[in-house]
mmCIF file of C-alpha atoms and ligand atoms in Angstrom:
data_model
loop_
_atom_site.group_PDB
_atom_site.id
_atom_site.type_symbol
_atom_site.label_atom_id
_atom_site.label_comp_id
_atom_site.label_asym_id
_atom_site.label_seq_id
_atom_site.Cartn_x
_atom_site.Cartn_y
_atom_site.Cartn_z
ATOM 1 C CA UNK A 323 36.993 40.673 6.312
ATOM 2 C CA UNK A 324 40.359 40.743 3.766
ATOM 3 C CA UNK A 325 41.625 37.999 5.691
ATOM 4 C CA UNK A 326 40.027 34.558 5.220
ATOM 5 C CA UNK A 327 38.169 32.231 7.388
ATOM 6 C CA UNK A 328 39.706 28.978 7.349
ATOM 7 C CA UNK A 329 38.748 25.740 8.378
ATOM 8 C CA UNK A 330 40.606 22.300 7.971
ATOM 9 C CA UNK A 331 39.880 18.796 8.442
ATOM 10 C CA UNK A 332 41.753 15.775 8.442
ATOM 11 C CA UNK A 333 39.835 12.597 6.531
ATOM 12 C CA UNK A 334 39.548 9.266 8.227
ATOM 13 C CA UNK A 335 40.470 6.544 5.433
ATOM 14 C CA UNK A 336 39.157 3.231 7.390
ATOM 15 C CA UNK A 337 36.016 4.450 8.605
ATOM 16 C CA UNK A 338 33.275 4.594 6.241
ATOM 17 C CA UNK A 339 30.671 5.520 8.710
ATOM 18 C CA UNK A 340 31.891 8.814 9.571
ATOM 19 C CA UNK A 341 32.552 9.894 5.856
ATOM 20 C CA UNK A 342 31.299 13.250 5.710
ATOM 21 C CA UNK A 343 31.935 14.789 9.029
ATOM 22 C CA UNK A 344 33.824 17.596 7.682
ATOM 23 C CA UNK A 345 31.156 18.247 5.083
ATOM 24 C CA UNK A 346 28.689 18.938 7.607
ATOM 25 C CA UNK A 347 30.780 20.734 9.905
ATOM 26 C CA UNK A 348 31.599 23.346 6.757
ATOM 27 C CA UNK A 349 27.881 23.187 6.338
ATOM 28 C CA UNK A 350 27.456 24.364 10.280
ATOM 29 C CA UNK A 351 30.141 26.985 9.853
ATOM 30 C CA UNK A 352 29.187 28.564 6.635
ATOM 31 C CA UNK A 353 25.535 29.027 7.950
ATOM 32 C CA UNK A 354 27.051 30.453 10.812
ATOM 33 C CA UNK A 355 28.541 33.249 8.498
ATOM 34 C CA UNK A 356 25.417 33.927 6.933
ATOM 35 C CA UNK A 357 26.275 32.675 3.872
ATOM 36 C CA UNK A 358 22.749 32.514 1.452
ATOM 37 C CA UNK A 359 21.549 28.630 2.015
ATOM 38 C CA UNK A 360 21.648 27.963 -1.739
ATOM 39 C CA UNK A 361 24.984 28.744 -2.404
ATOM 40 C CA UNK A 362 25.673 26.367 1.195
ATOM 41 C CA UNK A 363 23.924 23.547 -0.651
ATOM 42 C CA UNK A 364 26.207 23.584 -3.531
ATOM 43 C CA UNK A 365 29.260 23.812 -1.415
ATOM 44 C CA UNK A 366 28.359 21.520 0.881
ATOM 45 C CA UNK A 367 27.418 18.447 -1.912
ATOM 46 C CA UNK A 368 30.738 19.170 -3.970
ATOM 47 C CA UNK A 369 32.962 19.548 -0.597
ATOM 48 C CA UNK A 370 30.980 16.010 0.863
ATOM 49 C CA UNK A 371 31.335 14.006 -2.606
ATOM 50 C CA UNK A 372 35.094 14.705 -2.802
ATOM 51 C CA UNK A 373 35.063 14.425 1.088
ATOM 52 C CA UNK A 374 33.351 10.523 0.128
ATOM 53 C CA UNK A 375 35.959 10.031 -2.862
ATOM 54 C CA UNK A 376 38.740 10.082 -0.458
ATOM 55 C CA UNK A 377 37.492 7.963 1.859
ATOM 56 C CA UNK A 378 36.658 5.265 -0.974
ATOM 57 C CA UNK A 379 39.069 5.975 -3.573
ATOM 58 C CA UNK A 380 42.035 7.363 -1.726
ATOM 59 C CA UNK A 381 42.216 5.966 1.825
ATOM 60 C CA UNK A 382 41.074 9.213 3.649
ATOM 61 C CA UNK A 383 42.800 12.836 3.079
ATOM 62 C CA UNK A 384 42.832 16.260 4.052
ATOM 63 C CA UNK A 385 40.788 18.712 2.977
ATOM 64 C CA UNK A 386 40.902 22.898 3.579
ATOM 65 C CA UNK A 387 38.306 25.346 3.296
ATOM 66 C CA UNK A 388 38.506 29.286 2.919
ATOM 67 C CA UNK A 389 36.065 31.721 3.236
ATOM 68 C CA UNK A 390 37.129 34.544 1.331
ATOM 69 C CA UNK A 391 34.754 37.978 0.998
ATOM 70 C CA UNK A 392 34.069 36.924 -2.779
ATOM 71 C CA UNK A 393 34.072 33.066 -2.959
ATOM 72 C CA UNK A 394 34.360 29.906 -0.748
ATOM 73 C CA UNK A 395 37.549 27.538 -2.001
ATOM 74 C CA UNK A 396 37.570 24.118 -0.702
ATOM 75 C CA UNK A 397 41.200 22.067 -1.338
ATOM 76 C CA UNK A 398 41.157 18.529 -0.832
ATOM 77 C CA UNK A 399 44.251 16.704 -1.158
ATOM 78 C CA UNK A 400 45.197 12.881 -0.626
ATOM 79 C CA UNK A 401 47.860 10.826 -0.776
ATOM 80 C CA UNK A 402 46.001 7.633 -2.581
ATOM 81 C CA UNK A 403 46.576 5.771 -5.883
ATOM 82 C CA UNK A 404 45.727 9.012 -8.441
ATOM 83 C CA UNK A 405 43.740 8.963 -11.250
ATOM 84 C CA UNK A 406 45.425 7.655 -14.200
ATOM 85 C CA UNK A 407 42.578 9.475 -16.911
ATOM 86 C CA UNK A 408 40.779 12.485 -15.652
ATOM 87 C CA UNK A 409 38.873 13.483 -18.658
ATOM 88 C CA UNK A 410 37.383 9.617 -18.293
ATOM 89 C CA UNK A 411 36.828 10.011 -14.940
ATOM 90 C CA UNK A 412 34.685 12.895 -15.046
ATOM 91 C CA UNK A 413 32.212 11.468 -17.450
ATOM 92 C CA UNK A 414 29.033 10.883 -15.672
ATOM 93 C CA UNK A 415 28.963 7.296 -15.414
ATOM 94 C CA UNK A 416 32.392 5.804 -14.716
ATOM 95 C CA UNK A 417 33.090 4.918 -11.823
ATOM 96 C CA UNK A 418 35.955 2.396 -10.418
ATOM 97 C CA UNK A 419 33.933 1.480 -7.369
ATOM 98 C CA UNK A 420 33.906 -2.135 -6.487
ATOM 99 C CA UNK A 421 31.103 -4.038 -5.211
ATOM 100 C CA UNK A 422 31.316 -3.503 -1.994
ATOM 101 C CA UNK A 423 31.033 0.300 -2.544
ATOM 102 C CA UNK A 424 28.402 0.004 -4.201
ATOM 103 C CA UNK A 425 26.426 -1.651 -2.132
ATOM 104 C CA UNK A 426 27.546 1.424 0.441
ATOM 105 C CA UNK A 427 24.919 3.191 -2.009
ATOM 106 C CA UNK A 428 28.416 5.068 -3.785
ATOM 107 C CA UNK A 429 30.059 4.298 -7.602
ATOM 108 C CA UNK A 430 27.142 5.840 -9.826
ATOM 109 C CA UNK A 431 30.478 7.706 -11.583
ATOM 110 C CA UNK A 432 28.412 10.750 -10.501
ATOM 111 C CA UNK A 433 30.628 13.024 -8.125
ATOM 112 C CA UNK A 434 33.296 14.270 -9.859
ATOM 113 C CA UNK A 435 30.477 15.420 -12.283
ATOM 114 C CA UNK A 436 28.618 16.630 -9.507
ATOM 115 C CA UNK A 437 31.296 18.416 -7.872
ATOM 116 C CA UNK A 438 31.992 20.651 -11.097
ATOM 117 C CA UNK A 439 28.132 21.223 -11.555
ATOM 118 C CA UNK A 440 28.330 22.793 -8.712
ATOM 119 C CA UNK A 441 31.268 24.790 -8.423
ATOM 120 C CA UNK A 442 32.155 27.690 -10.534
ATOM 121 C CA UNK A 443 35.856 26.317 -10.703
ATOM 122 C CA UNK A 444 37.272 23.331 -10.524
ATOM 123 C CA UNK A 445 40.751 22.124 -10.896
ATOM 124 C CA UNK A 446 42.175 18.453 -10.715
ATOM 125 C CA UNK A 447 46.142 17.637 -10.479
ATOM 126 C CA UNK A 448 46.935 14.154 -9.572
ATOM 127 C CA UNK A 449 49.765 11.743 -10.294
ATOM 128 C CA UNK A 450 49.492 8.173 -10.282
ATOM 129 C CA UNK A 451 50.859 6.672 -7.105
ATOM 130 C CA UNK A 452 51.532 9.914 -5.379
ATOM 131 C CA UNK A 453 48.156 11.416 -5.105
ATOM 132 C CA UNK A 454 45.204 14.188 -5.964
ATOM 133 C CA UNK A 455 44.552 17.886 -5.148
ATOM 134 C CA UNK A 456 41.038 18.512 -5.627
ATOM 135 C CA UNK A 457 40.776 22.956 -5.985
ATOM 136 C CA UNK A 458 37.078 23.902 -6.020
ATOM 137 C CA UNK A 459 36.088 27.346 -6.306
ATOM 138 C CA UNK A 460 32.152 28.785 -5.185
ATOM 139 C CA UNK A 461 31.425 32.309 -5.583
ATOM 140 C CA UNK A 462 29.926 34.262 -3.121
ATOM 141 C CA UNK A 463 28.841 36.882 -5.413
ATOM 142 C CA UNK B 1123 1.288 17.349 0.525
ATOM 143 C CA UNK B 1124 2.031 17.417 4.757
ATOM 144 C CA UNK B 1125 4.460 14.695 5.632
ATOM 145 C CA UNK B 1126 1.622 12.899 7.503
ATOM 146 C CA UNK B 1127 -0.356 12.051 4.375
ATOM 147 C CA UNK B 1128 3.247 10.931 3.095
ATOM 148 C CA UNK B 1129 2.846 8.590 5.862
ATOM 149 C CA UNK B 1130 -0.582 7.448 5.411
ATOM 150 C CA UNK B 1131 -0.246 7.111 1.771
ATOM 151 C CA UNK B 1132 2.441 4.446 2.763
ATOM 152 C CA UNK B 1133 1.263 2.881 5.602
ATOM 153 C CA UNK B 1134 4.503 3.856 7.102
ATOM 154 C CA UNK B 1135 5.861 3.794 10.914
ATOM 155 C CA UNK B 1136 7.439 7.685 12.170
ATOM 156 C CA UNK B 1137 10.795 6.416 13.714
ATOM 157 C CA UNK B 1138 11.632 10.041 14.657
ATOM 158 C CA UNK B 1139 10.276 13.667 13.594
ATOM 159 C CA UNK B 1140 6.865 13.365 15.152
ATOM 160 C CA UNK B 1141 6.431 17.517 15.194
ATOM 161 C CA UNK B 1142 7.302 18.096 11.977
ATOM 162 C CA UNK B 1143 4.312 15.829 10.668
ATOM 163 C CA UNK B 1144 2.787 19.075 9.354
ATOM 164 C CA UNK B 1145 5.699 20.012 7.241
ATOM 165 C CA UNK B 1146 4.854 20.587 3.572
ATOM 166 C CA UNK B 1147 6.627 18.839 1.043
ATOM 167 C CA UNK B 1148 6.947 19.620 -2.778
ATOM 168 C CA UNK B 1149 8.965 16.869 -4.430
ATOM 169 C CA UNK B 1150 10.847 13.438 -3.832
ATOM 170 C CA UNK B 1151 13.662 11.173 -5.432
ATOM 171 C CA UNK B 1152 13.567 7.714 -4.782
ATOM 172 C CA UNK B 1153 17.290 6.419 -4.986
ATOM 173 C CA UNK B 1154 19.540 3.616 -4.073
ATOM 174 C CA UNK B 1155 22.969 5.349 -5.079
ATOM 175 C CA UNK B 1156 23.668 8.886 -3.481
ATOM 176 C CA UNK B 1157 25.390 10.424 -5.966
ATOM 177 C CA UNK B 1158 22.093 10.544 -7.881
ATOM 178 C CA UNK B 1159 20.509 11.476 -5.366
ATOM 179 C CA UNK B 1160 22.703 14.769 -5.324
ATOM 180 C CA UNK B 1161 22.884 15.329 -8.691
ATOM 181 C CA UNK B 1162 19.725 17.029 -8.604
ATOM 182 C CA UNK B 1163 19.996 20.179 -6.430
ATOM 183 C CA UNK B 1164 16.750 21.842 -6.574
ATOM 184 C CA UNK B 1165 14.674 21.570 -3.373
ATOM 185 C CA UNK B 1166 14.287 17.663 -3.048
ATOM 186 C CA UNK B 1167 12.089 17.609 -0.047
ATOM 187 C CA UNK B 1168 11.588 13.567 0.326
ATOM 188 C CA UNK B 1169 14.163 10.917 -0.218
ATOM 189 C CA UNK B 1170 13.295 7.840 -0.748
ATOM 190 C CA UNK B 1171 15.733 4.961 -0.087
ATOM 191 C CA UNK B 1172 16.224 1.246 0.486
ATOM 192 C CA UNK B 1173 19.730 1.801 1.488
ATOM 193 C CA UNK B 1174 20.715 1.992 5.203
ATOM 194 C CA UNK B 1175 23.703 3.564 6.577
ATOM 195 C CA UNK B 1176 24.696 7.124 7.881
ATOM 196 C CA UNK B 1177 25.536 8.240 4.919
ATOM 197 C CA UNK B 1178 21.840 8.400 3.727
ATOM 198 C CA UNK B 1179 21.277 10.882 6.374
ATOM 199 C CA UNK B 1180 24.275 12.683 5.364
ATOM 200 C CA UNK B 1181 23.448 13.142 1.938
ATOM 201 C CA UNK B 1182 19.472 13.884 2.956
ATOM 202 C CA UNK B 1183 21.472 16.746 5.349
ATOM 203 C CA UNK B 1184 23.650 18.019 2.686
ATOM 204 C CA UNK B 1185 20.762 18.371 -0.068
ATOM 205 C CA UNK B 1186 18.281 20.111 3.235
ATOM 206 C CA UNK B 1187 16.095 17.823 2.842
ATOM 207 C CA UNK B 1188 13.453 17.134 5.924
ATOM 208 C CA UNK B 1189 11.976 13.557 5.069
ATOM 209 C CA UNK B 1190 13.864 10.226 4.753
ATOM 210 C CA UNK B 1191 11.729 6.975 3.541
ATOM 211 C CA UNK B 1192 13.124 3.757 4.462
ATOM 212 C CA UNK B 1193 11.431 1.222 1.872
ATOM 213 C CA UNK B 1194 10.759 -2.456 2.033
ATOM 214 C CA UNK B 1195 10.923 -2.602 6.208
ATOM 215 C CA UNK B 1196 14.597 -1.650 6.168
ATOM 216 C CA UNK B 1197 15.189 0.144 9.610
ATOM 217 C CA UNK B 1198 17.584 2.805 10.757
ATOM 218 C CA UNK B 1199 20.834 2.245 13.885
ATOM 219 C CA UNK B 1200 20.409 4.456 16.744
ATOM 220 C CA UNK B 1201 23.144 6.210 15.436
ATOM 221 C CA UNK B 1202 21.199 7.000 11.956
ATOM 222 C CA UNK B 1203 18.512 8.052 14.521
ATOM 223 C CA UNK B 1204 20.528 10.472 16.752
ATOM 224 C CA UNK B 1205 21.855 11.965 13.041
ATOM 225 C CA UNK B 1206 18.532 12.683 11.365
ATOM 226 C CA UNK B 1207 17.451 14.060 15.236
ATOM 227 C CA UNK B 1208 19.673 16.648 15.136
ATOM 228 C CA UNK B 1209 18.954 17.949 11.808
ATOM 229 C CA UNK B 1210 15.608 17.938 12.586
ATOM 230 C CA UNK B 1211 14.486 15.143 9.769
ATOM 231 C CA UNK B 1212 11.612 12.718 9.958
ATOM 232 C CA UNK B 1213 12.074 9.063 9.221
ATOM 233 C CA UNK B 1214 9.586 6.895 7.653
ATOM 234 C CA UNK B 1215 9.721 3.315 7.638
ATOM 235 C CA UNK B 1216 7.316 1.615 5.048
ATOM 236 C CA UNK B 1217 7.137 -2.270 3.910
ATOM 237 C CA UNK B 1218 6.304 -1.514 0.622
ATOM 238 C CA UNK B 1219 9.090 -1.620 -2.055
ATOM 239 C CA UNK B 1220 10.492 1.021 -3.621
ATOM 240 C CA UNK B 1221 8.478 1.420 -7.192
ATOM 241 C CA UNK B 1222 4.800 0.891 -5.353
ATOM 242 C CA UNK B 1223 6.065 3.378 -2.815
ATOM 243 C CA UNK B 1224 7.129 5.953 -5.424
ATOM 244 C CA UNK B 1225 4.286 5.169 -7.444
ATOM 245 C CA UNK B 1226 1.411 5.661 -4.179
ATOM 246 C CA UNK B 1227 2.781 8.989 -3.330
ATOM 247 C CA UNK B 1228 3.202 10.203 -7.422
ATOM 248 C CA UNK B 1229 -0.715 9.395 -8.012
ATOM 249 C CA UNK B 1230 -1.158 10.657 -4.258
ATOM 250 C CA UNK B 1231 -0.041 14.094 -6.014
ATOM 251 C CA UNK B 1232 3.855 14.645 -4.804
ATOM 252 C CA UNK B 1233 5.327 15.847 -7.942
ATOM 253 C CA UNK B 1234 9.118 15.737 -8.785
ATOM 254 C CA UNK B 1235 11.257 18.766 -8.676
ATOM 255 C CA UNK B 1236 12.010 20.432 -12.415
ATOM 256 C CA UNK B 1237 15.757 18.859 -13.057
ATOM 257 C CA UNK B 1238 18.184 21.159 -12.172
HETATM 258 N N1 ATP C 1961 40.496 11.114 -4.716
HETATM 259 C C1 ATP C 1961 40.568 10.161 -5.660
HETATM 260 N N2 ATP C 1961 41.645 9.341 -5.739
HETATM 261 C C2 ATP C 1961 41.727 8.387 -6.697
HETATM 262 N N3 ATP C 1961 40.764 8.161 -7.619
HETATM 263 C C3 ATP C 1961 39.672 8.948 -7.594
HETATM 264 C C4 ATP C 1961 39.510 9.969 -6.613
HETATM 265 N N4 ATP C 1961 38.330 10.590 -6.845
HETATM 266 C C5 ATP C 1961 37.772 9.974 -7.912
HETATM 267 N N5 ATP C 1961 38.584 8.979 -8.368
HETATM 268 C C6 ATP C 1961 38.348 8.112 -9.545
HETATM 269 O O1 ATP C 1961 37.413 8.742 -10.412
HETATM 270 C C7 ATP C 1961 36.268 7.900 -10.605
HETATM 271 C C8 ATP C 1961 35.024 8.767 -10.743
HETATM 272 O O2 ATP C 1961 34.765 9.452 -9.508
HETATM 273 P P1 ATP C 1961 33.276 9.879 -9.187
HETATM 274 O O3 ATP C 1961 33.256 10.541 -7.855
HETATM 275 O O4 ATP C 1961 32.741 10.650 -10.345
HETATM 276 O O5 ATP C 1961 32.496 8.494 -9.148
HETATM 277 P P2 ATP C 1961 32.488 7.391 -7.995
HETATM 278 O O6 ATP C 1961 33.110 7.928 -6.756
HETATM 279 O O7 ATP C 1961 33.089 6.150 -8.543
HETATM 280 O O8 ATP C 1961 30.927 7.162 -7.765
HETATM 281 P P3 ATP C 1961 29.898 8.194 -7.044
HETATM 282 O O9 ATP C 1961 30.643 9.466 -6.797
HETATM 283 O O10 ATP C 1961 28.779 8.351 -7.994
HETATM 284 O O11 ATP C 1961 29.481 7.517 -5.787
HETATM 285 C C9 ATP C 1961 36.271 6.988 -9.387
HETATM 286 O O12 ATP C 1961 35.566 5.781 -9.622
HETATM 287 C C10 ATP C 1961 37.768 6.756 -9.194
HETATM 288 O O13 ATP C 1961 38.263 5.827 -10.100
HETATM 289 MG MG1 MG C 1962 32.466 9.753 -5.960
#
């Protein structure tokens, strides 16, 4: 396998009840490659809280995922406001969310933190008003 | 502890999962806000939650874990249902609230999972 497996997925924005779809479709498909179900967990709770960010921070997004022999990279890109301070933003804690998202049971300020926990790479490029590319990296060995 | 003494311990109603009763289960989190919930990786086996939507099931899905408490008589949509049915998940509904509901099944024995 030099080539990779790749999957993509296209983000709703407006509906909040079927935020995470693509999370547990990667989930489906990496099981089907008989990837260990450890290293699925993390990639699955990193690929579903940035899947959720986009949905409630960005108004829905794209997101790519490729299997590679060594690692699993997930890209996640959106075309939504940006985030003005990225070294705030990944504190554990701080979180934008409004009310109403949090009563969705999301804005603990906990999943960009998350979503480095559990990757072995993460990078974050985003300008304000254009958008954010999310590049998570999971190694495979 | 089986997930059937889970259920005793709470007096609580099996909305789906019937034949996985049996299941053993090591550890819960009891959380309102998800991203808590899946901050802590390490083979959560319970959830408990007074928040209802699909997203609950998602996270439970994500984080493999196989038992989903709904506190204080909050009750899962069909749709919730059909979601935690195909992953093979049991959901409890209890009326108790969330701290007496953590608190039966701590003294009951169900430990919590070493953080991270
Ligand atoms: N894709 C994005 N576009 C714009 N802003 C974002 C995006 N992702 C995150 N942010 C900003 O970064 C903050 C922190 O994100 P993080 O995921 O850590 O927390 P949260 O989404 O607010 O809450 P939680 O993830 O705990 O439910 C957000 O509140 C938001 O301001
Ligand atoms: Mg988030």
């Amino acid at each position: 396998m030099n080539e990779a497996v790749r999957f993509h997925f296209v983000v709703d924005g407006e509906d909040f009840t079927s935020a995470g779809q693509a999370s547990v479709q990667v989930k489906k498909n990496l099981r089907r490659l008989g990837i260990p179900p450890e290293i699925i967990r993390k990639i699955s709770i990193a690929m579903y809280e940035g899947e959720i960010n986009m949905v409630i921070h960005a108004n829905g997004g794209e997101a790519e995922v490729l299997v590679y022999e060594d690692r699993v990279e997930m890209i996640l890109t959106d075309r939504g406001p940006g985030i003005a301070n990225i070294e705030d933003a990944m504190k554990e804690g701080y979180s934008t969310a409004p009310d109403n998202v949090r009563s969705l049971g999301f804005g603990a300020g906990m999943g960009l933190p998350n979503m480095k926990r559990y990757t072995d790479g993460m990078k974050i490029e985003s300008v304000v008003g254009e958008g954010t590319t999310i590049t998570m990296t999971v190694n495979l060995t | 502890m089986k997930i059937s003494v889970i259920k005793d311990l709470l007096d609580a109603e099996v909305v789906c999962g019937e034949e996985f009763l049996d299941h053993e289960v090591h550890s819960a989190c009891g959380s309102d806000m998800m991203s808590d919930v899946l901050a802590y990786v390490k083979d959560q086996a319970v959830l408990l939650t007074g928040l209802v939507n699909p997203q609950v099931i998602r996270t439970a899905e994500m984080m493999d874990m196989v038992c989903i408490v709904f506190v204080r008589s909050k009750t899962p949509s069909e749709e919730m249902i059909r979601l935690a049915k195909e992953s093979d998940m049991v959901i409890l509904c209890t009326k108790k609230r969330m701290y007496e509901a953590c608190g039966k099944l701590y003294l009951g024995g169900l430990g919590v999972s070493a953080v991270k």
